[in-house]
Amino acid sequence: MNICVNYGKDEKITIDINRENLIGIFEPNEVDKFNEITLIKEALNKTLNQKSFDDFIDTKEKIVIIVNDGTRPTPTAKVLSQIYPKIKDKNKVFIIANGCHRDPTDDEYEMIFGKEIFNEIRNKNEIHSHNAKNDDMTYLGESKNKTQMYLNSIVAKAKKVIVIGSVEPHYFAGYTGGRKSFLPGVASYETITQNHKLALSAYAKALKLDGNPVHEDMMDAMKVLKDIDIFAIMTVLDKDHNICHVSAGNLSDTFYECIEKADKVFCVEIPQKADIVISVAPYPMDVDLYQSQKALDNAKLALKDGGILILVAKCRTGIGPKTFYDLMASAPTPKEVLQKIEKEYKLGYHKAAKMAEISLFAQTWAVSDLSDKEMKDVHLKPYHNLQKAVNDAFNELGKDAKVIILPAGSMSVPKVSK
């Protein structure tokens, strides 16, 4: 049977797999459709432990609006279409919560804000792209875990902050959203490094919050924001990237309320694990291998020991952070990558660790626009044709091998049904 998956923003790849080999194609679950504008408006007026949005912005104080960067599917432009007319003439600045990611491209800026709003706020010089290494930072305190909270001074010195985010499973923080806009979003490189080192823990994984050291460290660190009045707008997207839930108000309350809704979308039940798992990193999460890795980490939950995991990710801008690539390329085997991480940690090593851990029980292959050398350097068997990769997997594992396909692997967390 012919099966079509997305590749990049507009491309499609068709592969042929015998029906008897296919366990299933598992995407985020179908949920009820809603009027997105109505959801946003209702949330702004029916807030959780915070005044209404109109009351919140009734101020002469400068308002800082934190928005996600271009690697996230957050529907920032849709939210802004409803709130921008209300804040258009306010004293304000938008800050891109890049964490340690690069600045957005012009195309990504337009995706984030919408073309019209982007052009207007750019002309008014109301956008700042957070740089974790070079921006002026302010120390606000530390977490119980001794993570020192240095935040971008634009945020740290603000009296009023609006946060626009989205909540979906995250491979080591449990879930995105809420506290992540501040840490790592607008934190210093050193602060992010201290927090992300905790991702090496076996308890730092998708869907887990209780006992997850990364999440618990971030939540404890949020106490340093006590002097900032925060209005959060958290969204949950369905499989088609349409908004299916909006929560507005208190930063933590909106985050936790969205988790229940996110689970209904992104937790997918599978009847059994497969010998071959094909996992797609969909646009815009295919920006580079560093971001596409989430599709690998989720897919491992559906893979048998000794199986083959095939990542499909365009990797439009390459590998990603240099520290991540340099570490992976410096060791001849994934096991030796992990040994190096045990001796010394740098930001980006947590991603390498998660990738390397998969190779301890299975093979990892990739279909991407990266060069063969780049893929081999990071211990991925390189392909540029998905059908050939699938055929080779069957040749290696046998004609009876079973297959699972995750067309949105970055956002699908498989669970074997009981």
XYZ file of N, CA, C and O in Angstrom, residues 123-261:
556
model
N 9.115 48.132 12.189
C 9.309 49.546 11.851
C 9.334 50.429 13.099
O 9.975 51.483 13.118
N 8.642 49.980 14.145
C 8.613 50.742 15.409
C 9.722 50.307 16.372
O 9.780 50.769 17.499
N 10.591 49.390 15.877
C 11.707 48.891 16.685
C 11.222 48.304 18.010
O 11.789 48.570 19.077
N 10.189 47.457 17.917
C 9.585 46.865 19.110
C 9.849 45.361 19.231
O 9.128 44.649 19.924
N 10.904 44.862 18.564
C 11.246 43.443 18.642
C 12.679 43.300 19.129
O 13.581 43.989 18.642
N 12.868 42.412 20.087
C 14.222 42.053 20.511
C 14.347 40.541 20.478
O 13.522 39.823 21.042
N 15.389 40.048 19.814
C 15.648 38.613 19.735
C 16.660 38.250 20.822
O 17.811 38.705 20.800
N 16.206 37.457 21.783
C 17.044 37.120 22.952
C 18.315 36.395 22.537
O 18.279 35.433 21.767
N 19.450 36.866 23.068
C 20.735 36.216 22.838
C 21.293 35.790 24.194
O 21.681 36.623 25.013
N 21.315 34.496 24.433
C 21.669 33.962 25.752
C 23.104 34.252 26.150
O 23.438 34.260 27.339
N 23.966 34.498 25.162
C 25.376 34.721 25.461
C 25.745 36.201 25.561
O 26.634 36.561 26.325
N 25.082 37.037 24.778
C 25.559 38.414 24.641
C 24.642 39.489 25.214
O 25.074 40.633 25.379
N 23.378 39.171 25.503
C 22.471 40.191 26.033
C 22.814 40.548 27.473
O 23.425 39.755 28.205
N 22.387 41.731 27.885
C 22.533 42.137 29.280
C 21.601 41.296 30.146
O 20.413 41.166 29.848
N 22.140 40.694 31.192
C 21.376 39.806 32.063
C 21.312 40.374 33.479
O 22.213 41.089 33.925
N 20.247 40.026 34.179
C 20.070 40.441 35.575
C 19.902 39.200 36.444
O 19.122 38.306 36.114
N 20.639 39.161 37.550
C 20.547 38.028 38.472
C 19.358 38.235 39.414
O 19.224 39.268 40.062
N 18.471 37.218 39.479
C 17.264 37.328 40.295
C 17.227 36.351 41.464
O 16.317 36.397 42.283
N 18.198 35.464 41.550
C 18.189 34.469 42.618
C 18.535 33.104 42.067
O 18.967 32.971 40.921
N 18.320 32.068 42.879
C 18.632 30.720 42.425
C 17.598 29.720 42.917
O 16.859 29.968 43.867
N 17.555 28.585 42.231
C 16.637 27.516 42.608
C 17.246 26.695 43.735
O 18.424 26.847 44.075
N 16.445 25.785 44.288
C 16.953 24.886 45.333
C 18.099 24.036 44.795
O 18.968 23.594 45.543
N 18.073 23.802 43.490
C 19.104 22.988 42.854
C 20.351 23.800 42.498
O 21.248 23.304 41.839
N 20.335 25.087 42.908
C 21.460 26.008 42.674
C 21.561 26.472 41.223
O 22.629 26.941 40.797
N 20.476 26.353 40.458
C 20.454 26.991 39.139
C 20.342 28.490 39.349
O 19.369 28.971 39.933
N 21.345 29.217 38.889
C 21.381 30.663 39.087
C 20.563 31.345 37.997
O 20.852 31.206 36.816
N 19.533 32.057 38.421
C 18.585 32.637 37.474
C 19.046 34.019 36.995
O 18.756 35.052 37.594
N 19.795 33.991 35.885
C 20.130 35.216 35.162
C 19.165 35.315 33.988
O 19.170 34.457 33.095
N 18.317 36.333 33.996
C 17.354 36.528 32.915
C 17.685 37.788 32.138
O 18.293 38.732 32.666
N 17.267 37.784 30.859
C 17.412 38.968 30.026
C 16.882 40.183 30.794
O 15.771 40.151 31.325
N 17.652 41.239 30.859
C 17.281 42.405 31.667
C 15.994 43.056 31.203
O 15.287 43.690 31.990
N 15.659 42.900 29.924
C 14.389 43.438 29.426
C 13.232 42.832 30.205
O 12.273 43.515 30.578
N 13.318 41.520 30.472
C 12.284 40.803 31.216
C 12.458 41.003 32.717
O 11.501 41.294 33.444
N 13.689 40.851 33.187
C 13.947 40.893 34.631
C 13.556 42.224 35.258
O 13.159 42.276 36.426
N 13.652 43.305 34.491
C 13.342 44.634 35.025
C 11.920 45.093 34.691
O 11.537 46.215 35.011
N 11.150 44.205 34.046
C 9.780 44.563 33.658
C 8.831 44.479 34.844
O 9.049 43.710 35.788
N 7.774 45.249 34.787
C 6.696 45.174 35.773
C 5.524 44.351 35.246
O 4.798 43.713 35.998
N 5.351 44.385 33.911
C 4.244 43.672 33.268
C 4.794 42.807 32.136
O 5.482 43.306 31.241
N 4.476 41.519 32.184
C 4.939 40.592 31.144
C 3.775 39.740 30.661
O 3.049 39.144 31.468
N 3.593 39.690 29.354
C 2.632 38.783 28.726
C 3.421 37.639 28.100
O 4.419 37.866 27.407
N 3.007 36.406 28.364
C 3.673 35.225 27.822
C 2.700 34.494 26.901
O 1.592 34.145 27.313
N 3.112 34.258 25.660
C 2.304 33.479 24.716
C 3.042 32.174 24.438
O 4.184 32.181 23.975
N 2.409 31.046 24.750
C 3.081 29.759 24.576
C 2.119 28.666 24.148
O 0.920 28.889 23.977
N 2.668 27.476 23.976
C 1.848 26.302 23.652
C 2.346 25.133 24.483
O 3.516 25.081 24.871
N 1.453 24.221 24.756
C 1.764 23.078 25.625
C 1.633 21.796 24.813
O 0.566 21.494 24.266
N 2.755 21.081 24.729
C 2.770 19.757 24.123
C 3.871 18.954 24.809
O 4.712 19.523 25.511
N 3.879 17.630 24.669
C 4.908 16.838 25.330
C 6.310 17.269 24.903
O 6.538 17.634 23.743
N 7.238 17.213 25.855
C 8.635 17.551 25.578
C 9.506 16.414 26.072
O 9.295 15.880 27.158
N 10.505 16.080 25.286
C 11.227 14.833 25.516
C 12.045 14.792 26.797
O 12.375 13.722 27.289
N 12.383 15.947 27.401
C 13.040 15.860 28.707
C 12.432 16.787 29.763
O 12.637 16.574 30.959
N 11.667 17.790 29.350
C 11.031 18.675 30.338
C 9.637 18.202 30.710
O 8.972 18.829 31.536
N 9.189 17.098 30.130
C 7.829 16.606 30.376
C 6.850 17.212 29.404
O 6.201 16.513 28.627
N 6.755 18.542 29.447
C 5.892 19.303 28.533
C 6.543 20.656 28.262
O 7.286 21.196 29.088
N 6.249 21.201 27.096
C 6.629 22.579 26.803
C 5.632 23.511 27.492
O 4.694 23.077 28.144
N 5.840 24.804 27.311
C 4.860 25.773 27.799
C 5.161 26.307 29.182
O 6.083 25.865 29.888
N 4.373 27.302 29.605
C 4.476 27.869 30.939
C 5.862 28.377 31.257
O 6.395 29.287 30.626
N 6.485 27.733 32.230
C 7.780 28.165 32.754
C 8.893 28.183 31.727
O 9.903 28.876 31.888
N 8.742 27.421 30.620
C 9.807 27.349 29.616
C 10.014 28.668 28.877
O 11.068 28.884 28.275
N 9.037 29.563 28.906
C 9.231 30.859 28.262
C 10.320 31.668 28.965
O 10.991 32.498 28.345
N 10.483 31.432 30.261
C 11.510 32.131 31.036
C 12.815 31.335 31.097
O 13.896 31.875 30.916
N 12.708 30.056 31.395
C 13.859 29.160 31.468
C 13.544 27.909 30.660
O 12.660 27.129 31.057
N 14.147 27.774 29.470
C 15.314 28.479 28.948
C 15.042 29.752 28.144
O 15.984 30.429 27.763
N 13.788 30.072 27.860
C 13.434 31.076 26.858
C 14.235 32.356 26.857
O 14.786 32.770 25.830
N 14.309 33.032 28.022
C 15.012 34.326 28.084
C 16.111 34.307 29.145
O 16.468 35.337 29.710
N 16.654 33.131 29.407
C 17.706 32.978 30.413
C 19.093 33.063 29.781
O 19.248 32.972 28.560
N 20.094 33.220 30.636
C 21.474 33.270 30.154
C 21.949 31.873 29.771
O 21.381 30.860 30.192
N 23.013 31.828 29.008
C 23.581 30.557 28.564
C 23.986 29.700 29.768
O 23.738 28.493 29.797
N 24.582 30.333 30.772
C 25.021 29.597 31.955
C 23.825 29.039 32.725
O 23.860 27.903 33.219
N 22.757 29.826 32.829
C 21.549 29.373 33.522
C 20.931 28.179 32.802
O 20.546 27.182 33.431
N 20.835 28.263 31.488
C 20.280 27.165 30.693
C 21.143 25.913 30.850
O 20.624 24.793 30.990
N 22.449 26.095 30.838
C 23.357 24.958 30.993
C 23.129 24.252 32.320
O 23.049 23.012 32.386
N 23.012 25.014 33.386
C 22.798 24.433 34.713
C 21.497 23.639 34.768
O 21.451 22.537 35.325
N 20.440 24.173 34.174
C 19.158 23.479 34.182
C 19.165 22.248 33.273
O 18.698 21.165 33.653
N 19.707 22.407 32.073
C 19.623 21.325 31.091
C 20.553 20.154 31.399
O 20.369 19.064 30.853
N 21.530 20.364 32.259
C 22.364 19.235 32.670
C 21.511 18.171 33.361
O 21.805 16.972 33.303
N 20.430 18.622 33.980
C 19.523 17.698 34.668
C 18.795 16.773 33.695
O 18.222 15.772 34.098
N 18.827 17.116 32.400
C 18.167 16.283 31.387
C 18.857 14.944 31.205
O 18.297 14.028 30.582
N 20.056 14.789 31.749
C 20.749 13.505 31.658
C 20.092 12.442 32.540
O 20.349 11.254 32.386
N 19.227 12.873 33.453
C 18.534 11.939 34.337
C 17.564 11.057 33.550
O 16.920 11.510 32.601
N 17.441 9.828 33.983
C 16.469 8.905 33.367
C 15.035 9.348 33.633
O 14.107 8.929 32.941
N 14.836 10.225 34.624
C 13.493 10.699 34.966
C 13.108 11.954 34.187
O 11.996 12.452 34.333
N 14.030 12.457 33.383
C 13.738 13.608 32.524
C 13.250 13.082 31.181
O 14.045 12.721 30.311
N 11.926 12.986 31.039
C 11.372 12.395 29.831
C 9.983 12.934 29.557
O 9.377 13.608 30.399
N 9.476 12.631 28.373
C 8.163 13.119 27.942
C 7.067 12.668 28.895
O 7.104 11.550 29.425
N 6.117 13.551 29.153
C 4.902 13.325 29.946
C 5.157 13.297 31.452
O 4.201 13.334 32.227
N 6.401 13.215 31.877
C 6.690 13.093 33.314
C 6.992 14.462 33.920
O 7.879 15.176 33.455
N 6.257 14.803 34.967
C 6.518 16.032 35.713
C 6.977 15.718 37.136
O 8.020 16.185 37.578
N 6.192 14.914 37.858
C 6.591 14.541 39.218
C 7.883 13.729 39.176
O 7.963 12.693 38.508
N 8.886 14.220 39.872
C 10.163 13.530 39.890
C 11.069 13.855 38.727
O 12.208 13.379 38.665
N 10.586 14.687 37.797
C 11.410 15.112 36.661
C 12.280 16.280 37.137
O 11.774 17.366 37.408
N 13.608 16.091 37.241
C 14.448 17.139 37.827
C 14.497 18.423 37.006
O 14.668 19.506 37.573
N 14.339 18.323 35.687
C 14.354 19.528 34.847
C 13.122 20.376 35.140
O 13.215 21.580 35.399
N 11.951 19.748 35.099
C 10.703 20.461 35.376
C 10.696 21.038 36.780
O 10.342 22.212 36.980
N 11.077 20.230 37.750
C 11.018 20.689 39.139
C 11.985 21.846 39.380
O 11.684 22.774 40.138
N 13.121 21.817 38.719
C 14.073 22.920 38.839
C 13.508 24.195 38.214
O 13.618 25.283 38.784
N 12.868 24.062 37.047
C 12.270 25.228 36.395
C 11.156 25.818 37.248
O 11.062 27.039 37.414
N 10.308 24.957 37.795
C 9.191 25.452 38.598
C 9.689 26.156 39.854
O 9.172 27.213 40.236
N 10.701 25.586 40.495
C 11.241 26.227 41.690
C 11.894 27.564 41.347
O 11.785 28.536 42.105
N 12.523 27.624 40.184
C 13.189 28.861 39.775
C 12.196 29.987 39.490
O 12.568 31.169 39.544
N 10.946 29.646 39.207
C 9.957 30.677 38.883
C 9.661 31.604 40.066
O 9.099 32.686 39.885
N 10.076 31.203 41.272
C 9.815 32.061 42.442
C 10.558 33.395 42.336
O 10.170 34.375 42.977
N 11.598 33.442 41.505
C 12.350 34.696 41.370
C 11.558 35.746 40.588
O 11.959 36.907 40.527
N 10.435 35.337 40.010
C 9.610 36.262 39.224
C 8.531 36.926 40.074
O 7.625 37.560 39.534
N 8.620 36.802 41.382
C 7.538 37.237 42.270
C 7.201 38.718 42.134
O 6.074 39.136 42.427
N 8.141 39.542 41.689
C 7.876 40.978 41.571
C 7.391 41.390 40.188
O 7.208 42.582 39.915
N 7.194 40.408 39.303
C 6.721 40.693 37.948
C 5.271 40.233 37.818
O 4.934 39.099 38.174
N 4.423 41.113 37.316
C 3.012 40.768 37.063
C 2.936 40.086 35.706
O 3.225 40.703 34.673
N 2.576 38.792 35.706
C 2.620 37.973 34.483
C 1.214 37.582 34.050
O 0.412 37.112 34.872
N 0.942 37.749 32.781
C -0.300 37.270 32.183
C 0.086 36.246 31.119
O 0.734 36.576 30.120
N -0.301 34.990 31.333
C 0.052 33.919 30.402
C -1.122 33.557 29.505
O -2.269 33.507 29.947
N -0.807 33.315 28.244
C -1.790 32.788 27.285
C -1.209 31.505 26.725
O -0.270 31.522 25.925
N -1.732 30.370 27.195
C -1.237 29.066 26.778
C -2.245 28.399 25.844
O -3.462 28.442 26.095
N -1.743 27.782 24.801
C -2.598 27.146 23.803
C -2.249 25.669 23.661
O -1.137 25.247 23.981
N -3.221 24.903 23.179
C -2.991 23.512 22.787
C -3.456 23.384 21.347
O -4.553 23.848 20.986
N -2.620 22.783 20.516
C -2.955 22.591 19.108
C -3.417 21.161 18.855
O -2.989 20.226 19.532
N -4.273 20.997 17.850
C -4.654 19.651 17.446
C -3.689 19.151 16.376
O -2.695 19.813 16.048
N -3.951 17.995 15.807
C -3.044 17.372 14.842
C -2.878 18.203 13.578
O -1.880 18.076 12.858
N -3.855 19.063 13.296
C -3.795 19.907 12.099
C -3.232 21.289 12.399
O -3.325 22.194 11.565
N -2.680 21.453 13.598
C -2.114 22.733 14.056
C -3.175 23.810 14.207
O -2.872 25.010 14.125
N -4.416 23.393 14.431
C -5.470 24.329 14.787
C -5.592 24.373 16.311
O -5.359 23.376 16.994
N -5.976 25.525 16.843
C -6.111 25.661 18.288
C -7.339 24.888 18.769
O -8.431 25.056 18.241
N -7.138 24.032 19.768
C -8.276 23.294 20.332
C -8.538 23.671 21.790
O -9.547 23.271 22.355
N -7.605 24.421 22.386
C -7.824 24.877 23.764
C -6.943 26.089 24.032
O -5.810 26.167 23.554
N -7.482 27.025 24.813
C -6.725 28.195 25.242
C -6.982 28.414 26.725
O -8.122 28.301 27.186
N -5.930 28.702 27.455
C -6.053 29.027 28.868
C -5.271 30.304 29.117
O -4.138 30.446 28.656
N -5.858 31.234 29.845
C -5.207 32.515 30.097
C -5.255 32.868 31.572
O -6.205 32.522 32.277
N -4.194 33.539 32.037
C -4.148 33.975 33.424
C -2.817 33.674 34.074
O -1.756 33.986 33.525
N -2.846 33.038 35.236
C -1.653 32.708 36.002
C -0.743 31.755 35.224
O -1.206 30.802 34.606
N 0.574 31.983 35.285
C 1.534 31.208 34.492
C 1.456 29.711 34.776
O 1.352 28.904 33.851
N 1.476 29.324 36.042
C 1.458 27.900 36.376
C 0.085 27.279 36.168
O -0.036 26.160 35.660
N -0.960 27.993 36.539
C -2.311 27.442 36.421
C -2.690 27.171 34.967
O -3.311 26.145 34.655
N -2.326 28.079 34.082
C -2.650 27.874 32.666
C -1.863 26.694 32.111
O -2.390 25.897 31.320
N -0.610 26.556 32.523
C 0.227 25.448 32.073
C -0.373 24.109 32.473
O -0.571 23.211 31.642
N -0.710 23.973 33.746
C -1.240 22.689 34.224
C -2.615 22.384 33.632
O -2.928 21.222 33.367
N -3.431 23.401 33.419
C -4.739 23.139 32.829
C -4.594 22.611 31.398
O -5.348 21.730 30.974
N -3.609 23.119 30.674
C -3.431 22.701 29.285
C -2.878 21.289 29.152
O -3.066 20.640 28.116
N -2.212 20.798 30.194
C -1.603 19.471 30.104
C -2.647 18.389 29.842
O -2.456 17.506 28.997
N -3.752 18.451 30.559
C -4.810 17.445 30.371
C -5.309 17.448 28.933
O -5.531 16.387 28.332
N -5.480 18.639 28.361
C -5.936 18.749 26.977
C -4.866 18.245 26.013
O -5.169 17.576 25.018
